[in-house]
Amino acid sequence: RVHGDKQVDYDIFRAANDSCIVFDSRVVIDSQFHTNDIAIRSAGPLTKFARRYYADEWTHANFNSTEIGYELALCMLRMFDPTLETDPEERKNDIYQLIPLYQKPVVKHALLPGGIGYLDIRKPSLDVSVDNIRAQDNYGSEYVTGCANDFNYFLVHVNAYNTIQTVTCLTKQPIRSEDYLSLFGRNEKSLNNLVSRYNEGLIKDFYAFFSEPWSMAIFHDRFEDLLSEMRSILLGAPPNSDSSEDQGFAQKIRSIVEENMAIRSSEMEELITDFQQGGYKRALETKLLAYLSYNYYHLPMYAKPGML
């Protein structure tokens, strides 16, 4: 740990207790941030979910504080804008007494004595030992460059589904925390085939690797918008189809996996054919080129049609 366990300040405890707020080692809340006083909401590491949720081990301290703040603001916004509809997921949580699920990574960033920077990005989880986490069947593999003693340590954890799940840095050079945060949840193949290059001995330093020109488009602040647009294309009907009722490419993959739990070689060939002939490939390429062209002022390192 880079910090000690956080305890409740006595003055805060007295303030909550004197206000008749239910306090059970932390301020007790429900899935919509309500305390026992309907006019008071609370969020953050000072809170815990009510015991009726049977989730004493999960608190807001296990999740991304920015995401929790956003959800709290959304709940408050509905008080002032009655036209906003309640999320169906929230209704389900209330009916079945479920705690909300938060998806964004937990980030710990510190400046240690001696000018040493520390950054840890990982998915929300319970406070369990590293050994227990590594013993899980779907843990995946860790890829490390540098050494902690030399203060150039960089760890990338890729889970069993080829997705970046943890990034840990310890260095004396400035840490590009916003850039490294965007690595979380990415498939390693989208990061210039990170695993295969590492196994071939082509990556000696992750700090240098993620500073190469190829990575600039991924670190651009509009890259998430590009992914969202591409996802919409794959979820929709084939671009070359005349009917909007045709099954989308993503749905075809989901149907195969749900039925067989794997994709056979014959099914893979059929998917590739649908991807190319259905117009998905061309639509995605067009979207990508439009992204590079629109942001060319910041991304001049990429070639565009007509340059060669």
mmCIF file of C-alpha atoms in Angstrom:
data_model
loop_
_atom_site.group_PDB
_atom_site.id
_atom_site.type_symbol
_atom_site.label_atom_id
_atom_site.label_comp_id
_atom_site.label_asym_id
_atom_site.label_seq_id
_atom_site.Cartn_x
_atom_site.Cartn_y
_atom_site.Cartn_z
ATOM 1 C CA ARG A 1 0.000 0.000 0.000
ATOM 2 C CA VAL A 2 1.119 3.586 -0.593
ATOM 3 C CA HIS A 3 -1.148 4.887 2.144
ATOM 4 C CA GLY A 4 -2.621 3.748 5.429
ATOM 5 C CA ASP A 5 -6.194 2.739 6.109
ATOM 6 C CA LYS A 6 -8.435 5.806 6.190
ATOM 7 C CA GLN A 7 -10.424 6.272 9.383
ATOM 8 C CA VAL A 8 -13.440 8.461 10.154
ATOM 9 C CA ASP A 9 -12.700 11.885 11.604
ATOM 10 C CA TYR A 10 -14.243 12.320 15.067
ATOM 11 C CA ASP A 11 -15.871 15.665 14.197
ATOM 12 C CA ILE A 12 -17.503 14.139 11.130
ATOM 13 C CA PHE A 13 -18.794 11.246 13.218
ATOM 14 C CA ARG A 14 -20.268 13.645 15.785
ATOM 15 C CA ALA A 15 -21.889 15.736 13.058
ATOM 16 C CA ALA A 16 -23.534 12.673 11.496
ATOM 17 C CA ASN A 17 -24.553 11.218 14.837
ATOM 18 C CA ASP A 18 -26.022 14.485 16.116
ATOM 19 C CA SER A 19 -28.022 14.757 12.870
ATOM 20 C CA CYS A 20 -29.521 11.289 13.453
ATOM 21 C CA ILE A 21 -27.817 9.889 10.337
ATOM 22 C CA VAL A 22 -27.486 6.096 10.568
ATOM 23 C CA PHE A 23 -23.808 5.322 11.108
ATOM 24 C CA ASP A 24 -22.422 1.782 10.963
ATOM 25 C CA SER A 25 -18.656 2.371 10.922
ATOM 26 C CA ARG A 26 -19.490 4.509 7.870
ATOM 27 C CA VAL A 27 -22.482 6.587 6.762
ATOM 28 C CA VAL A 28 -25.107 4.097 5.560
ATOM 29 C CA ILE A 29 -26.574 4.732 2.085
ATOM 30 C CA ASP A 30 -28.706 2.933 -0.481
ATOM 31 C CA SER A 31 -28.000 2.376 -4.182
ATOM 32 C CA GLN A 32 -29.197 5.926 -4.983
ATOM 33 C CA PHE A 33 -26.912 7.625 -2.408
ATOM 34 C CA HIS A 34 -29.780 8.251 0.052
ATOM 35 C CA THR A 35 -29.069 8.219 3.765
ATOM 36 C CA ASN A 36 -31.905 7.472 6.215
ATOM 37 C CA ASP A 37 -32.824 11.164 5.824
ATOM 38 C CA ILE A 38 -34.398 11.395 2.358
ATOM 39 C CA ALA A 39 -33.154 14.988 2.011
ATOM 40 C CA ILE A 40 -29.508 14.040 2.551
ATOM 41 C CA ARG A 41 -27.366 12.096 0.111
ATOM 42 C CA SER A 42 -23.806 10.953 0.600
ATOM 43 C CA ALA A 43 -21.020 9.429 -1.471
ATOM 44 C CA GLY A 44 -17.354 8.557 -1.235
ATOM 45 C CA PRO A 45 -15.119 6.465 1.035
ATOM 46 C CA LEU A 46 -16.961 7.706 4.138
ATOM 47 C CA THR A 47 -20.039 5.693 3.107
ATOM 48 C CA LYS A 48 -21.094 2.055 3.019
ATOM 49 C CA PHE A 49 -24.106 0.274 1.557
ATOM 50 C CA ALA A 50 -26.937 -0.746 3.873
ATOM 51 C CA ARG A 51 -26.722 -4.279 5.234
ATOM 52 C CA ARG A 52 -29.855 -5.315 3.319
ATOM 53 C CA TYR A 53 -27.673 -5.393 0.186
ATOM 54 C CA TYR A 54 -25.474 -8.134 1.714
ATOM 55 C CA ALA A 55 -22.405 -6.403 0.250
ATOM 56 C CA ASP A 56 -20.490 -5.196 3.285
ATOM 57 C CA GLU A 57 -17.140 -5.726 1.548
ATOM 58 C CA TRP A 58 -18.050 -3.353 -1.305
ATOM 59 C CA THR A 59 -17.981 0.396 -0.657
ATOM 60 C CA HIS A 60 -17.401 3.495 -2.754
ATOM 61 C CA ALA A 61 -13.738 3.247 -1.756
ATOM 62 C CA ASN A 62 -13.452 0.269 -4.142
ATOM 63 C CA PHE A 63 -14.534 2.309 -7.159
ATOM 64 C CA ASN A 64 -13.498 5.292 -9.266
ATOM 65 C CA SER A 65 -14.400 8.455 -7.337
ATOM 66 C CA THR A 66 -14.943 10.498 -10.516
ATOM 67 C CA GLU A 67 -17.476 7.987 -11.825
ATOM 68 C CA ILE A 68 -19.279 7.948 -8.476
ATOM 69 C CA GLY A 69 -19.408 11.752 -8.451
ATOM 70 C CA TYR A 70 -20.862 11.731 -11.961
ATOM 71 C CA GLU A 71 -23.588 9.252 -10.965
ATOM 72 C CA LEU A 72 -24.416 11.313 -7.867
ATOM 73 C CA ALA A 73 -24.698 14.459 -9.990
ATOM 74 C CA LEU A 74 -27.005 12.584 -12.371
ATOM 75 C CA CYS A 75 -29.260 11.583 -9.476
ATOM 76 C CA MET A 76 -29.374 15.172 -8.274
ATOM 77 C CA LEU A 77 -30.064 16.475 -11.768
ATOM 78 C CA ARG A 78 -33.321 14.494 -11.922
ATOM 79 C CA MET A 79 -34.569 16.474 -8.932
ATOM 80 C CA PHE A 80 -34.304 19.688 -10.954
ATOM 81 C CA ASP A 81 -35.222 18.314 -14.383
ATOM 82 C CA PRO A 82 -38.277 16.034 -14.146
ATOM 83 C CA THR A 83 -38.173 15.382 -17.905
ATOM 84 C CA LEU A 84 -35.156 13.111 -17.442
ATOM 85 C CA GLU A 85 -36.149 9.470 -17.347
ATOM 86 C CA THR A 86 -34.884 7.099 -14.683
ATOM 87 C CA ASP A 87 -32.363 4.550 -15.906
ATOM 88 C CA PRO A 88 -34.013 1.072 -16.072
ATOM 89 C CA GLU A 89 -30.866 -0.319 -14.439
ATOM 90 C CA GLU A 90 -31.490 1.882 -11.411
ATOM 91 C CA ARG A 91 -35.080 0.617 -11.098
ATOM 92 C CA LYS A 92 -33.776 -2.952 -11.176
ATOM 93 C CA ASN A 93 -31.237 -2.169 -8.456
ATOM 94 C CA ASP A 94 -33.997 -0.765 -6.241
ATOM 95 C CA ILE A 95 -36.354 -3.692 -6.816
ATOM 96 C CA TYR A 96 -33.816 -6.470 -6.343
ATOM 97 C CA GLN A 97 -31.679 -4.687 -3.727
ATOM 98 C CA LEU A 98 -28.533 -4.659 -5.884
ATOM 99 C CA ILE A 99 -25.602 -2.310 -5.510
ATOM 100 C CA PRO A 100 -24.718 -0.352 -8.667
ATOM 101 C CA LEU A 101 -21.888 -1.551 -10.874
ATOM 102 C CA TYR A 102 -19.145 0.938 -11.726
ATOM 103 C CA GLN A 103 -16.841 0.241 -14.653
ATOM 104 C CA LYS A 104 -14.106 2.865 -14.716
ATOM 105 C CA PRO A 105 -10.670 1.933 -13.376
ATOM 106 C CA VAL A 106 -9.412 2.870 -9.937
ATOM 107 C CA VAL A 107 -6.425 5.215 -10.233
ATOM 108 C CA LYS A 108 -3.782 5.861 -7.580
ATOM 109 C CA HIS A 109 -1.217 8.531 -8.403
ATOM 110 C CA ALA A 110 1.418 9.712 -5.932
ATOM 111 C CA LEU A 111 4.659 11.653 -5.795
ATOM 112 C CA LEU A 112 6.985 9.804 -3.423
ATOM 113 C CA PRO A 113 10.030 11.221 -1.614
ATOM 114 C CA GLY A 114 12.974 11.765 -3.943
ATOM 115 C CA GLY A 115 10.801 12.906 -6.848
ATOM 116 C CA ILE A 116 9.674 9.353 -7.623
ATOM 117 C CA GLY A 117 6.334 9.116 -9.409
ATOM 118 C CA TYR A 118 3.930 6.233 -8.793
ATOM 119 C CA LEU A 119 0.867 5.363 -10.859
ATOM 120 C CA ASP A 120 -1.443 2.372 -10.498
ATOM 121 C CA ILE A 121 -4.468 1.801 -12.745
ATOM 122 C CA ARG A 122 -6.610 -1.286 -12.224
ATOM 123 C CA LYS A 123 -10.204 -2.467 -12.428
ATOM 124 C CA PRO A 124 -12.419 -2.072 -9.340
ATOM 125 C CA SER A 125 -11.957 -4.978 -6.946
ATOM 126 C CA LEU A 126 -12.017 -6.005 -3.313
ATOM 127 C CA ASP A 127 -8.983 -5.485 -1.104
ATOM 128 C CA VAL A 128 -7.364 -8.901 -1.490
ATOM 129 C CA SER A 129 -3.718 -9.897 -1.661
ATOM 130 C CA VAL A 130 -1.859 -9.785 -4.963
ATOM 131 C CA ASP A 131 -1.051 -13.499 -4.655
ATOM 132 C CA ASN A 132 -4.753 -14.381 -4.471
ATOM 133 C CA ILE A 133 -5.509 -12.237 -7.513
ATOM 134 C CA ARG A 134 -2.705 -13.844 -9.530
ATOM 135 C CA ALA A 135 -3.994 -17.315 -8.607
ATOM 136 C CA GLN A 136 -7.275 -16.738 -10.473
ATOM 137 C CA ASP A 137 -7.774 -18.835 -13.617
ATOM 138 C CA ASN A 138 -8.515 -15.860 -15.847
ATOM 139 C CA TYR A 139 -5.754 -13.631 -14.478
ATOM 140 C CA GLY A 140 -3.728 -13.664 -17.690
ATOM 141 C CA SER A 141 -0.100 -12.513 -17.859
ATOM 142 C CA GLU A 142 2.092 -9.644 -16.708
ATOM 143 C CA TYR A 143 4.608 -7.888 -18.944
ATOM 144 C CA VAL A 144 7.322 -5.829 -17.273
ATOM 145 C CA THR A 145 10.120 -3.569 -18.442
ATOM 146 C CA GLY A 146 12.674 -1.873 -16.225
ATOM 147 C CA CYS A 147 13.321 -2.424 -12.543
ATOM 148 C CA ALA A 148 11.801 -0.870 -9.415
ATOM 149 C CA ASN A 149 15.283 -0.369 -7.923
ATOM 150 C CA ASP A 150 16.281 1.720 -10.959
ATOM 151 C CA PHE A 151 12.977 3.659 -10.893
ATOM 152 C CA ASN A 152 12.068 2.808 -14.489
ATOM 153 C CA TYR A 153 9.520 0.095 -13.698
ATOM 154 C CA PHE A 154 6.508 -0.360 -16.000
ATOM 155 C CA LEU A 155 4.036 -3.251 -15.663
ATOM 156 C CA VAL A 156 1.214 -4.070 -18.052
ATOM 157 C CA HIS A 157 -1.218 -6.794 -17.011
ATOM 158 C CA VAL A 158 -3.173 -8.415 -19.851
ATOM 159 C CA ASN A 159 -6.049 -10.648 -18.712
ATOM 160 C CA ALA A 160 -7.150 -13.944 -20.261
ATOM 161 C CA TYR A 161 -9.313 -12.028 -22.751
ATOM 162 C CA ASN A 162 -6.334 -10.057 -24.141
ATOM 163 C CA THR A 163 -7.504 -6.859 -22.466
ATOM 164 C CA ILE A 164 -5.308 -4.425 -20.527
ATOM 165 C CA GLN A 165 -6.479 -4.696 -16.925
ATOM 166 C CA THR A 166 -3.637 -3.165 -14.890
ATOM 167 C CA VAL A 167 -0.948 -0.564 -15.507
ATOM 168 C CA THR A 168 1.664 0.190 -12.831
ATOM 169 C CA CYS A 169 4.489 2.724 -13.156
ATOM 170 C CA LEU A 170 7.355 3.719 -10.864
ATOM 171 C CA THR A 171 9.726 6.263 -12.326
ATOM 172 C CA LYS A 172 11.561 9.528 -11.798
ATOM 173 C CA GLN A 173 10.477 10.883 -15.178
ATOM 174 C CA PRO A 174 7.115 12.651 -15.574
ATOM 175 C CA ILE A 175 4.251 10.156 -15.789
ATOM 176 C CA ARG A 176 1.717 10.732 -18.571
ATOM 177 C CA SER A 177 -1.151 9.547 -16.403
ATOM 178 C CA GLU A 178 -3.956 10.605 -18.780
ATOM 179 C CA ASP A 179 -2.348 8.734 -21.672
ATOM 180 C CA TYR A 180 -1.722 5.596 -19.635
ATOM 181 C CA LEU A 181 -5.278 5.743 -18.290
ATOM 182 C CA SER A 182 -6.560 5.387 -21.847
ATOM 183 C CA LEU A 183 -4.742 2.030 -22.109
ATOM 184 C CA PHE A 184 -7.176 0.437 -19.645
ATOM 185 C CA GLY A 185 -9.695 -1.857 -21.300
ATOM 186 C CA ARG A 186 -7.937 -1.832 -24.677
ATOM 187 C CA ASN A 187 -7.291 -5.076 -26.529
ATOM 188 C CA GLU A 188 -3.528 -5.606 -26.651
ATOM 189 C CA LYS A 189 -3.616 -6.113 -30.435
ATOM 190 C CA SER A 190 -4.923 -2.573 -30.862
ATOM 191 C CA LEU A 191 -1.757 -1.402 -29.094
ATOM 192 C CA ASN A 192 0.539 -2.340 -31.983
ATOM 193 C CA ASN A 193 0.410 -6.063 -31.103
ATOM 194 C CA LEU A 194 1.892 -5.435 -27.672
ATOM 195 C CA VAL A 195 2.111 -9.071 -26.483
ATOM 196 C CA SER A 196 3.655 -10.539 -29.635
ATOM 197 C CA ARG A 197 6.191 -7.707 -29.872
ATOM 198 C CA TYR A 198 7.100 -8.135 -26.214
ATOM 199 C CA ASN A 199 7.528 -11.908 -26.606
ATOM 200 C CA GLU A 200 9.724 -11.343 -29.667
ATOM 201 C CA GLY A 201 11.987 -9.098 -27.619
ATOM 202 C CA LEU A 202 11.102 -5.961 -29.583
ATOM 203 C CA ILE A 203 9.917 -3.995 -26.535
ATOM 204 C CA LYS A 204 12.690 -3.109 -24.092
ATOM 205 C CA ASP A 205 11.024 -0.082 -22.472
ATOM 206 C CA PHE A 206 7.266 0.512 -22.248
ATOM 207 C CA TYR A 207 7.857 4.231 -21.596
ATOM 208 C CA ALA A 208 9.578 4.495 -24.986
ATOM 209 C CA PHE A 209 7.106 2.120 -26.641
ATOM 210 C CA PHE A 210 4.101 4.254 -25.693
ATOM 211 C CA SER A 211 5.915 7.399 -26.816
ATOM 212 C CA GLU A 212 6.278 6.177 -30.404
ATOM 213 C CA PRO A 213 4.258 7.959 -33.138
ATOM 214 C CA TRP A 214 1.841 5.033 -33.680
ATOM 215 C CA SER A 215 0.284 5.601 -30.225
ATOM 216 C CA MET A 216 -0.678 9.243 -30.703
ATOM 217 C CA ALA A 217 -4.073 8.487 -32.278
ATOM 218 C CA ILE A 218 -5.005 6.243 -29.342
ATOM 219 C CA PHE A 219 -4.076 8.915 -26.800
ATOM 220 C CA HIS A 220 -6.013 11.622 -28.662
ATOM 221 C CA ASP A 221 -9.010 12.939 -26.716
ATOM 222 C CA ARG A 222 -11.394 12.173 -29.622
ATOM 223 C CA PHE A 223 -10.372 8.523 -29.917
ATOM 224 C CA GLU A 224 -13.241 7.405 -27.656
ATOM 225 C CA ASP A 225 -15.693 9.118 -30.002
ATOM 226 C CA LEU A 226 -14.199 7.183 -32.920
ATOM 227 C CA LEU A 227 -14.602 3.883 -31.072
ATOM 228 C CA SER A 228 -18.198 4.738 -30.217
ATOM 229 C CA GLU A 229 -18.993 5.458 -33.877
ATOM 230 C CA MET A 230 -17.300 2.240 -34.998
ATOM 231 C CA ARG A 231 -19.214 0.274 -32.384
ATOM 232 C CA SER A 232 -22.467 1.704 -33.730
ATOM 233 C CA ILE A 233 -21.550 0.533 -37.232
ATOM 234 C CA LEU A 234 -20.872 -3.024 -36.034
ATOM 235 C CA LEU A 235 -24.097 -3.105 -34.019
ATOM 236 C CA GLY A 236 -26.190 -1.901 -36.939
ATOM 237 C CA ALA A 237 -27.399 -3.632 -40.078
ATOM 238 C CA PRO A 238 -24.815 -4.279 -42.847
ATOM 239 C CA PRO A 239 -24.011 -0.980 -44.637
ATOM 240 C CA ASN A 240 -24.557 -2.685 -48.029
ATOM 241 C CA SER A 241 -27.958 -4.041 -46.990
ATOM 242 C CA ASP A 242 -31.199 -2.482 -48.178
ATOM 243 C CA SER A 243 -33.025 -3.542 -45.017
ATOM 244 C CA SER A 244 -32.404 -2.062 -41.578
ATOM 245 C CA GLU A 245 -33.878 -5.220 -40.033
ATOM 246 C CA ASP A 246 -30.899 -7.400 -40.980
ATOM 247 C CA GLN A 247 -28.861 -8.763 -38.100
ATOM 248 C CA GLY A 248 -25.825 -6.699 -37.155
ATOM 249 C CA PHE A 249 -22.289 -8.075 -37.261
ATOM 250 C CA ALA A 250 -21.808 -7.873 -33.486
ATOM 251 C CA GLN A 251 -25.091 -9.722 -32.930
ATOM 252 C CA LYS A 252 -23.975 -12.518 -35.266
ATOM 253 C CA ILE A 253 -20.800 -13.008 -33.232
ATOM 254 C CA ARG A 254 -22.762 -12.927 -29.980
ATOM 255 C CA SER A 255 -25.216 -15.556 -31.260
ATOM 256 C CA ILE A 256 -22.396 -17.916 -32.263
ATOM 257 C CA VAL A 257 -20.576 -17.544 -28.959
ATOM 258 C CA GLU A 258 -23.729 -17.978 -26.877
ATOM 259 C CA GLU A 259 -24.583 -21.166 -28.759
ATOM 260 C CA ASN A 260 -21.153 -22.836 -29.012
ATOM 261 C CA MET A 261 -18.999 -20.896 -26.493
ATOM 262 C CA ALA A 262 -16.369 -20.758 -29.265
ATOM 263 C CA ILE A 263 -16.051 -19.846 -32.934
ATOM 264 C CA ARG A 264 -15.192 -22.690 -35.302
ATOM 265 C CA SER A 265 -12.922 -22.135 -38.321
ATOM 266 C CA SER A 266 -15.835 -22.470 -40.758
ATOM 267 C CA GLU A 267 -17.829 -19.887 -38.797
ATOM 268 C CA MET A 268 -14.806 -17.583 -38.703
ATOM 269 C CA GLU A 269 -14.490 -17.735 -42.484
ATOM 270 C CA GLU A 270 -18.182 -16.917 -42.818
ATOM 271 C CA LEU A 271 -17.816 -13.955 -40.448
ATOM 272 C CA ILE A 272 -14.845 -12.612 -42.412
ATOM 273 C CA THR A 273 -16.849 -12.884 -45.638
ATOM 274 C CA ASP A 274 -19.813 -11.053 -44.055
ATOM 275 C CA PHE A 275 -17.456 -8.398 -42.684
ATOM 276 C CA GLN A 276 -15.987 -7.671 -46.091
ATOM 277 C CA GLN A 277 -18.966 -8.148 -48.387
ATOM 278 C CA GLY A 278 -21.488 -6.612 -45.988
ATOM 279 C CA GLY A 279 -19.684 -3.279 -46.203
ATOM 280 C CA TYR A 280 -18.425 -3.203 -42.613
ATOM 281 C CA LYS A 281 -14.750 -3.157 -43.581
ATOM 282 C CA ARG A 282 -15.150 -0.235 -45.951
ATOM 283 C CA ALA A 283 -17.387 1.673 -43.511
ATOM 284 C CA LEU A 284 -14.853 1.313 -40.678
ATOM 285 C CA GLU A 285 -11.949 2.300 -42.918
ATOM 286 C CA THR A 286 -13.853 5.374 -44.074
ATOM 287 C CA LYS A 287 -14.605 6.335 -40.470
ATOM 288 C CA LEU A 288 -10.951 5.881 -39.457
ATOM 289 C CA LEU A 289 -9.642 7.954 -42.382
ATOM 290 C CA ALA A 290 -12.152 10.693 -41.585
ATOM 291 C CA TYR A 291 -10.900 10.707 -37.981
ATOM 292 C CA LEU A 292 -7.257 11.016 -39.071
ATOM 293 C CA SER A 293 -8.104 13.700 -41.629
ATOM 294 C CA TYR A 294 -10.179 15.776 -39.206
ATOM 295 C CA ASN A 295 -7.484 15.618 -36.514
ATOM 296 C CA TYR A 296 -4.526 15.824 -38.898
ATOM 297 C CA TYR A 297 -3.238 18.984 -37.210
ATOM 298 C CA HIS A 298 -2.479 16.879 -34.112
ATOM 299 C CA LEU A 299 -1.757 13.629 -35.960
ATOM 300 C CA PRO A 300 0.566 14.508 -38.859
ATOM 301 C CA MET A 301 2.551 11.278 -38.427
ATOM 302 C CA TYR A 302 -0.129 9.178 -40.165
ATOM 303 C CA ALA A 303 -0.284 8.793 -43.949
ATOM 304 C CA LYS A 304 -3.488 9.680 -45.766
ATOM 305 C CA PRO A 305 -4.787 8.658 -49.201
ATOM 306 C CA GLY A 306 -3.113 10.696 -51.926
ATOM 307 C CA MET A 307 0.105 11.338 -49.972
ATOM 308 C CA LEU A 308 2.067 8.502 -51.635
#
